[in-house]
Short mmCIF file of C-alpha atoms in Angstrom, two decimals:
data_model
loop_
_atom_site.label_atom_id
_atom_site.label_comp_id
_atom_site.label_asym_id
_atom_site.label_seq_id
_atom_site.Cartn_x
_atom_site.Cartn_y
_atom_site.Cartn_z
CA MET O 28 -65.41 20.86 -68.52
CA SER O 29 -61.53 21.12 -68.07
CA ASP O 30 -59.87 20.32 -64.81
CA ASN O 31 -59.30 24.35 -64.18
CA THR O 32 -63.31 24.70 -64.68
CA GLN O 33 -63.87 22.27 -62.27
CA LEU O 34 -61.18 23.17 -59.65
CA ASN O 35 -62.41 26.81 -60.04
CA SER O 36 -66.40 26.03 -59.29
CA LYS O 37 -64.74 23.80 -55.72
CA LEU O 38 -62.57 26.60 -54.95
CA ASP O 39 -65.45 29.33 -55.50
CA LEU O 40 -67.78 27.01 -53.21
CA LEU O 41 -65.47 26.71 -50.58
CA LYS O 42 -64.43 30.28 -50.67
CA ILE O 43 -67.99 31.15 -50.03
CA GLU O 44 -68.08 29.07 -47.23
CA ILE O 45 -65.07 30.33 -45.78
CA GLU O 46 -66.26 34.25 -46.21
CA SER O 47 -69.48 33.24 -44.58
CA HIS O 48 -67.71 32.55 -41.57
CA LEU O 49 -65.49 35.44 -41.94
CA ASP O 50 -68.53 37.86 -42.29
CA SER O 51 -70.10 36.26 -39.25
CA TYR O 52 -67.08 36.83 -37.16
CA GLU O 53 -66.62 40.27 -37.98
CA ASP O 54 -70.60 41.22 -37.36
CA GLN O 55 -70.04 39.63 -33.78
CA ASN O 56 -67.35 41.96 -33.06
CA LYS O 57 -68.20 44.73 -30.40
CA ILE O 58 -67.57 47.93 -32.21
CA ILE O 59 -65.56 50.39 -30.07
CA ALA O 60 -64.04 52.19 -32.34
CA PRO O 61 -66.12 52.34 -35.55
CA ASN O 62 -63.63 53.42 -38.04
CA LEU O 63 -61.17 50.60 -36.78
CA ASN O 64 -63.82 47.96 -37.75
CA LYS O 65 -64.69 49.76 -41.08
CA ALA O 66 -60.86 49.66 -42.15
CA MET O 67 -60.63 45.76 -40.97
CA LYS O 68 -63.49 44.63 -42.53
CA TYR O 69 -62.74 46.68 -45.87
CA SER O 70 -59.59 44.75 -46.46
CA LEU O 71 -60.64 41.35 -44.79
CA MET O 72 -63.69 41.38 -47.16
CA ALA O 73 -62.51 42.91 -50.13
CA GLY O 74 -62.05 39.33 -52.04
CA GLY O 75 -58.99 37.24 -52.67
CA LYS O 76 -58.94 33.64 -53.52
CA ARG O 77 -58.60 32.45 -49.73
CA ILE O 78 -56.00 29.86 -50.87
CA ARG O 79 -54.38 29.68 -47.41
CA SER O 80 -57.76 28.51 -45.65
CA ILE O 81 -58.44 26.47 -48.69
CA LEU O 82 -54.95 24.70 -48.21
CA ALA O 83 -55.76 24.27 -44.64
CA ILE O 84 -58.75 22.35 -45.10
CA HIS O 85 -57.68 20.23 -47.95
CA ALA O 86 -54.74 19.30 -46.00
CA GLY O 87 -56.91 18.28 -42.74
CA LEU O 88 -59.44 16.65 -45.00
CA MET O 89 -56.70 14.69 -46.64
CA CYS O 90 -55.70 13.42 -43.36
CA GLY O 91 -58.93 12.37 -42.16
CA GLY O 92 -60.02 15.46 -40.31
CA ASP O 93 -63.72 16.93 -40.02
CA LYS O 94 -64.74 19.62 -42.51
CA LYS O 95 -66.79 21.36 -40.02
CA VAL O 96 -64.17 21.50 -37.43
CA LEU O 97 -61.69 22.72 -40.15
CA LEU O 98 -63.98 25.33 -41.87
CA ASP O 99 -64.55 26.97 -38.37
CA ILE O 100 -60.84 27.16 -37.72
CA ALA O 101 -59.12 27.57 -40.73
CA PRO O 102 -60.35 31.23 -41.56
CA CYS O 103 -58.38 32.84 -38.79
CA ILE O 104 -55.63 32.43 -41.32
CA GLU O 105 -57.04 35.01 -43.31
CA LEU O 106 -56.94 37.60 -40.78
CA LEU O 107 -53.35 36.80 -40.59
CA HIS O 108 -52.88 37.20 -44.25
CA THR O 109 -54.76 40.22 -44.46
CA TYR O 110 -52.76 42.00 -41.78
CA SER O 111 -49.94 41.41 -43.71
CA LEU O 112 -51.01 42.76 -47.02
CA ILE O 113 -52.45 45.93 -45.20
CA HIS O 114 -48.64 46.45 -43.73
CA ASP O 115 -47.06 45.37 -47.01
CA ASP O 116 -49.05 48.30 -48.90
CA LEU O 117 -47.95 51.08 -46.33
CA PRO O 118 -45.87 53.82 -47.93
CA SER O 119 -43.13 52.76 -45.94
CA MET O 120 -43.17 49.37 -47.29
CA ASP O 121 -44.19 48.76 -50.98
CA ASN O 122 -46.32 51.96 -51.08
CA SER O 123 -48.82 50.55 -53.24
CA ASP O 124 -52.31 51.95 -54.21
CA TRP O 125 -54.25 48.79 -55.13
CA ARG O 126 -54.96 45.47 -53.76
CA ARG O 127 -57.50 42.97 -54.75
CA GLY O 128 -59.03 45.46 -57.28
CA LYS O 129 -59.73 48.23 -54.72
CA LYS O 130 -57.72 51.01 -53.22
CA THR O 131 -55.44 49.97 -50.46
CA CYS O 132 -56.30 50.20 -47.09
CA HIS O 133 -54.17 53.32 -46.10
CA LYS O 134 -55.12 54.98 -49.19
CA VAL O 135 -59.16 54.98 -47.94
CA HIS O 136 -58.54 54.78 -44.34
CA GLY O 137 -55.07 56.63 -43.72
CA GLU O 138 -52.08 55.44 -42.83
CA ASP O 139 -52.34 55.56 -39.10
CA ILE O 140 -55.85 53.72 -39.14
CA ALA O 141 -54.63 51.29 -41.59
CA THR O 142 -51.67 50.28 -39.42
CA LEU O 143 -53.85 49.69 -36.74
CA ALA O 144 -56.34 47.72 -38.47
CA GLY O 145 -53.50 45.55 -39.58
CA ASP O 146 -52.28 45.30 -35.99
CA ALA O 147 -55.90 44.47 -34.84
CA LEU O 148 -56.26 41.74 -37.63
CA LEU O 149 -53.28 40.14 -36.27
CA THR O 150 -54.42 39.74 -32.68
CA ASP O 151 -58.26 38.91 -33.29
CA ALA O 152 -56.70 36.05 -35.25
CA TRP O 153 -55.84 34.28 -31.86
CA ASP O 154 -59.17 35.30 -30.66
CA LEU O 155 -60.83 33.66 -33.65
CA LEU O 156 -58.69 30.69 -33.27
CA ILE O 157 -59.11 29.95 -29.63
CA GLU O 158 -62.70 30.60 -29.70
CA GLN O 159 -63.51 28.47 -32.27
CA CYS O 160 -61.02 25.57 -31.08
CA LYS O 161 -62.92 25.80 -27.62
CA ILE O 162 -66.39 25.55 -29.32
CA ASN O 163 -65.13 22.43 -31.35
CA LYS O 164 -63.39 20.94 -28.02
CA ILE O 165 -59.87 21.02 -29.23
CA SER O 166 -57.74 20.08 -26.52
CA ASP O 167 -55.75 22.88 -24.76
CA SER O 168 -52.58 21.08 -25.85
CA VAL O 169 -53.52 21.16 -29.58
CA ILE O 170 -54.60 24.81 -29.19
CA VAL O 171 -51.27 25.83 -28.02
CA ASP O 172 -49.43 23.98 -30.54
CA LEU O 173 -51.45 25.76 -33.27
CA ILE O 174 -50.80 29.02 -32.04
CA GLN O 175 -47.01 28.22 -31.75
CA THR O 176 -47.15 26.97 -35.48
CA LEU O 177 -48.73 30.02 -37.18
CA SER O 178 -46.67 32.51 -34.64
CA LYS O 179 -43.57 30.69 -36.22
CA SER O 180 -44.72 30.89 -39.82
CA ILE O 181 -45.55 34.72 -39.64
CA GLY O 182 -42.99 36.31 -37.16
CA SER O 183 -39.49 36.58 -36.90
CA TYR O 184 -38.88 32.84 -37.75
CA GLY O 185 -41.11 33.27 -40.87
CA MET O 186 -42.91 36.19 -42.88
CA VAL O 187 -41.85 39.05 -41.11
CA ALA O 188 -38.55 38.15 -41.30
CA GLY O 189 -38.64 37.39 -44.85
CA GLN O 190 -40.26 40.78 -45.22
CA VAL O 191 -37.05 42.56 -43.89
CA LEU O 192 -34.61 40.41 -45.97
CA ASP O 193 -37.05 41.97 -49.11
CA LEU O 194 -36.98 45.37 -48.14
CA GLU O 195 -32.84 45.11 -47.20
CA ASN O 196 -32.56 43.94 -50.76
CA GLU O 197 -34.34 46.52 -52.43
CA ASN O 198 -32.06 48.67 -54.98
CA LYS O 199 -29.73 45.82 -55.09
CA ARG O 200 -29.11 42.81 -57.71
CA CYS O 201 -29.34 39.74 -55.38
CA ASN O 202 -28.28 36.50 -56.25
CA LEU O 203 -30.87 33.41 -56.79
CA GLU O 204 -29.79 32.00 -53.28
CA THR O 205 -30.55 35.11 -51.32
CA LEU O 206 -33.91 35.66 -53.48
CA ASN O 207 -34.92 31.86 -52.81
CA LYS O 208 -34.34 32.54 -48.88
CA ILE O 209 -36.51 35.79 -49.16
CA HIS O 210 -39.38 33.83 -50.62
CA GLU O 211 -39.07 30.81 -48.48
CA TYR O 212 -39.97 33.01 -45.70
CA LYS O 213 -41.91 35.87 -46.60
CA THR O 214 -44.24 33.73 -48.96
CA GLY O 215 -43.57 30.16 -48.28
CA LYS O 216 -43.88 29.97 -44.21
CA LEU O 217 -47.54 31.00 -43.91
CA PHE O 218 -48.42 28.52 -46.76
CA ILE O 219 -46.68 25.81 -44.82
CA GLY O 220 -48.35 26.84 -41.59
CA SER O 221 -51.82 26.96 -43.40
CA LEU O 222 -51.29 23.31 -44.12
CA LEU O 223 -49.95 22.48 -40.89
CA LEU O 224 -52.91 23.79 -39.19
CA GLY O 225 -54.98 21.53 -41.15
CA TYR O 226 -52.83 18.63 -40.47
CA LYS O 227 -52.52 19.08 -36.43
CA LEU O 228 -56.49 19.09 -36.36
CA SER O 229 -56.52 15.79 -37.93
CA SER O 230 -53.72 13.70 -37.60
CA SER O 231 -50.43 12.86 -35.72
CA SER O 232 -48.27 11.26 -38.33
CA LYS O 233 -44.74 12.53 -38.64
CA GLU O 234 -44.43 11.34 -42.28
CA GLU O 235 -47.61 13.19 -43.07
CA GLU O 236 -46.31 16.37 -41.45
CA LEU O 237 -42.89 16.36 -43.24
CA ALA O 238 -44.72 15.48 -46.68
CA LEU O 239 -47.02 18.55 -46.25
CA ILE O 240 -44.19 20.58 -45.07
CA ASN O 241 -42.14 19.71 -48.45
CA TYR O 242 -45.59 20.49 -50.16
CA GLY O 243 -45.81 24.02 -48.61
CA LYS O 244 -42.32 24.77 -49.84
CA SER O 245 -42.72 23.88 -53.34
CA PHE O 246 -46.28 25.39 -53.28
CA GLY O 247 -44.74 28.72 -51.74
CA MET O 248 -42.00 28.85 -54.18
CA ALA O 249 -44.19 28.02 -57.43
CA PHE O 250 -46.57 30.69 -56.10
CA GLN O 251 -43.88 33.34 -56.01
CA ILE O 252 -42.14 32.62 -59.18
CA THR O 253 -45.77 33.17 -60.94
CA ASP O 254 -46.36 35.90 -59.09
CA ASP O 255 -43.22 37.62 -60.07
CA ILE O 256 -43.92 36.67 -63.85
CA LEU O 257 -47.38 38.16 -63.70
CA ASP O 258 -45.85 41.55 -62.18
CA VAL O 259 -44.28 41.76 -65.59
CA THR O 260 -46.87 40.48 -67.92
CA GLY O 261 -49.97 41.35 -66.34
CA THR O 262 -51.85 44.66 -66.08
CA THR O 263 -53.10 46.29 -62.67
CA GLN O 264 -56.71 45.89 -63.96
CA SER O 265 -56.15 42.12 -64.52
CA LEU O 266 -54.04 41.57 -61.26
CA GLY O 267 -56.14 43.60 -58.98
CA LYS O 268 -52.85 45.36 -57.47
CA THR O 269 -50.49 47.48 -59.06
CA ALA O 270 -48.59 46.18 -62.03
CA GLY O 271 -44.84 46.69 -62.57
CA LEU O 272 -44.29 47.55 -58.68
CA ASP O 273 -41.05 45.19 -58.43
CA GLU O 274 -39.37 47.18 -61.16
CA THR O 275 -40.41 50.35 -59.67
CA LEU O 276 -39.28 49.44 -56.25
CA ASN O 277 -36.03 47.93 -58.14
CA LYS O 278 -36.37 44.65 -56.38
CA SER O 279 -34.70 41.50 -57.51
CA THR O 280 -36.97 38.87 -58.84
CA PHE O 281 -37.06 35.67 -60.53
CA PRO O 282 -37.63 36.75 -64.20
CA SER O 283 -35.09 39.86 -63.54
CA LEU O 284 -32.59 37.09 -62.67
CA LEU O 285 -33.49 33.95 -64.91
CA GLY O 286 -35.61 35.71 -67.72
CA LEU O 287 -39.50 34.61 -68.15
CA ASP O 288 -38.80 31.46 -69.55
CA LYS O 289 -36.32 29.93 -67.38
CA SER O 290 -38.88 31.28 -64.34
CA ARG O 291 -41.56 29.19 -65.91
CA GLU O 292 -39.53 26.20 -66.13
CA LEU O 293 -38.49 26.69 -62.52
CA ALA O 294 -42.16 27.22 -61.22
CA LYS O 295 -42.79 23.69 -63.32
CA ASP O 296 -40.00 22.17 -61.46
CA TYR O 297 -41.53 23.08 -57.93
CA VAL O 298 -45.03 21.91 -58.87
CA ILE O 299 -43.58 18.48 -59.84
CA SER O 300 -41.84 18.26 -56.59
CA GLY O 301 -44.79 19.36 -54.77
CA ILE O 302 -46.95 16.72 -56.24
CA ASP O 303 -44.70 14.06 -55.32
CA SER O 304 -44.45 15.15 -52.11
CA LEU O 305 -48.22 13.77 -51.79
CA ASN O 306 -47.55 10.42 -52.81
CA ILE O 307 -47.63 8.97 -49.27
CA PHE O 308 -51.22 9.97 -48.82
CA THR O 309 -54.11 7.64 -49.99
CA ASN O 310 -56.01 8.94 -53.11
CA SER O 311 -59.00 11.24 -52.43
CA GLU O 312 -60.95 14.13 -53.37
CA SER O 313 -58.79 16.54 -51.37
CA LYS O 314 -55.49 15.11 -52.37
CA LYS O 315 -56.67 15.72 -55.85
CA ASN O 316 -57.69 19.19 -54.95
CA LEU O 317 -54.33 19.82 -53.53
CA ILE O 318 -52.46 18.39 -56.76
CA ASN O 319 -54.83 20.59 -59.02
CA LEU O 320 -54.12 23.83 -56.83
CA LEU O 321 -50.44 23.49 -57.54
CA LYS O 322 -51.15 22.80 -61.07
CA TYR O 323 -53.40 25.80 -61.22
CA LEU O 324 -50.46 28.13 -60.15
CA LEU O 325 -48.81 27.67 -63.70
CA ASN O 326 -51.91 29.06 -65.41
CA ARG O 327 -53.20 31.75 -63.01
CA ASN O 328 -53.72 35.22 -64.15
CA SER O 329 -54.23 37.23 -61.11
#
């Protein structure tokens, strides 16, 4: 069995556990506005790799954390990520018709309900985080730290800032420095926040925190570069989202600036850098999985 096959099997098992937690949480919700809940669940349970939650769990396990605690709390990240996808797909943003192999939320539920579904997922993420932290007897100081960490990763210090920079650079040929900055925030910050959630539930070593930040930066850039490559080489069917959208929106991408071959080389450099950042950690199954997740980025097809 190849490393990729073994990794996919492990990812699938963890993904099933994460989605079971998400499904359970959604089913517990008091339904006040049924159409809102339908739109939220439509996007939240539409599939996806659950990479951010998986990163959080493996980072926490690598730092000595408890799997049950991590598995209870990490899925809140999927609510944050799904909110961002719903809003990213809106006509005022990327105006995309497909996401995860299904019609985008606004295409099915309307732009108004989709916008509000994203808003609700964003705020419900904090409810899920706090509720599960309390169930698992996490201290108030750690809860506050987790909220601040994730807030900074998605708000005006993170993902949203990156999205604004991305929008401002449409129909422009930006340089590599600007492109790196866009994706450091738009893509990379939530990966880092996810890793730090796992770390903060498991460790207090500043050296480990810095190593995970560096890993997250490398992971985010390698992920984005391969995403840009797939937008050129993939199809809407294989990607599960609209292919060629970057060109349609006249966005600068790594392939448009560097070409495909140099983009692939740059992605490899980030993978090597990310793997090196984990050298301080004792060998473990979770460390191996984090290394293989980085390598997987170079071979992914969706």
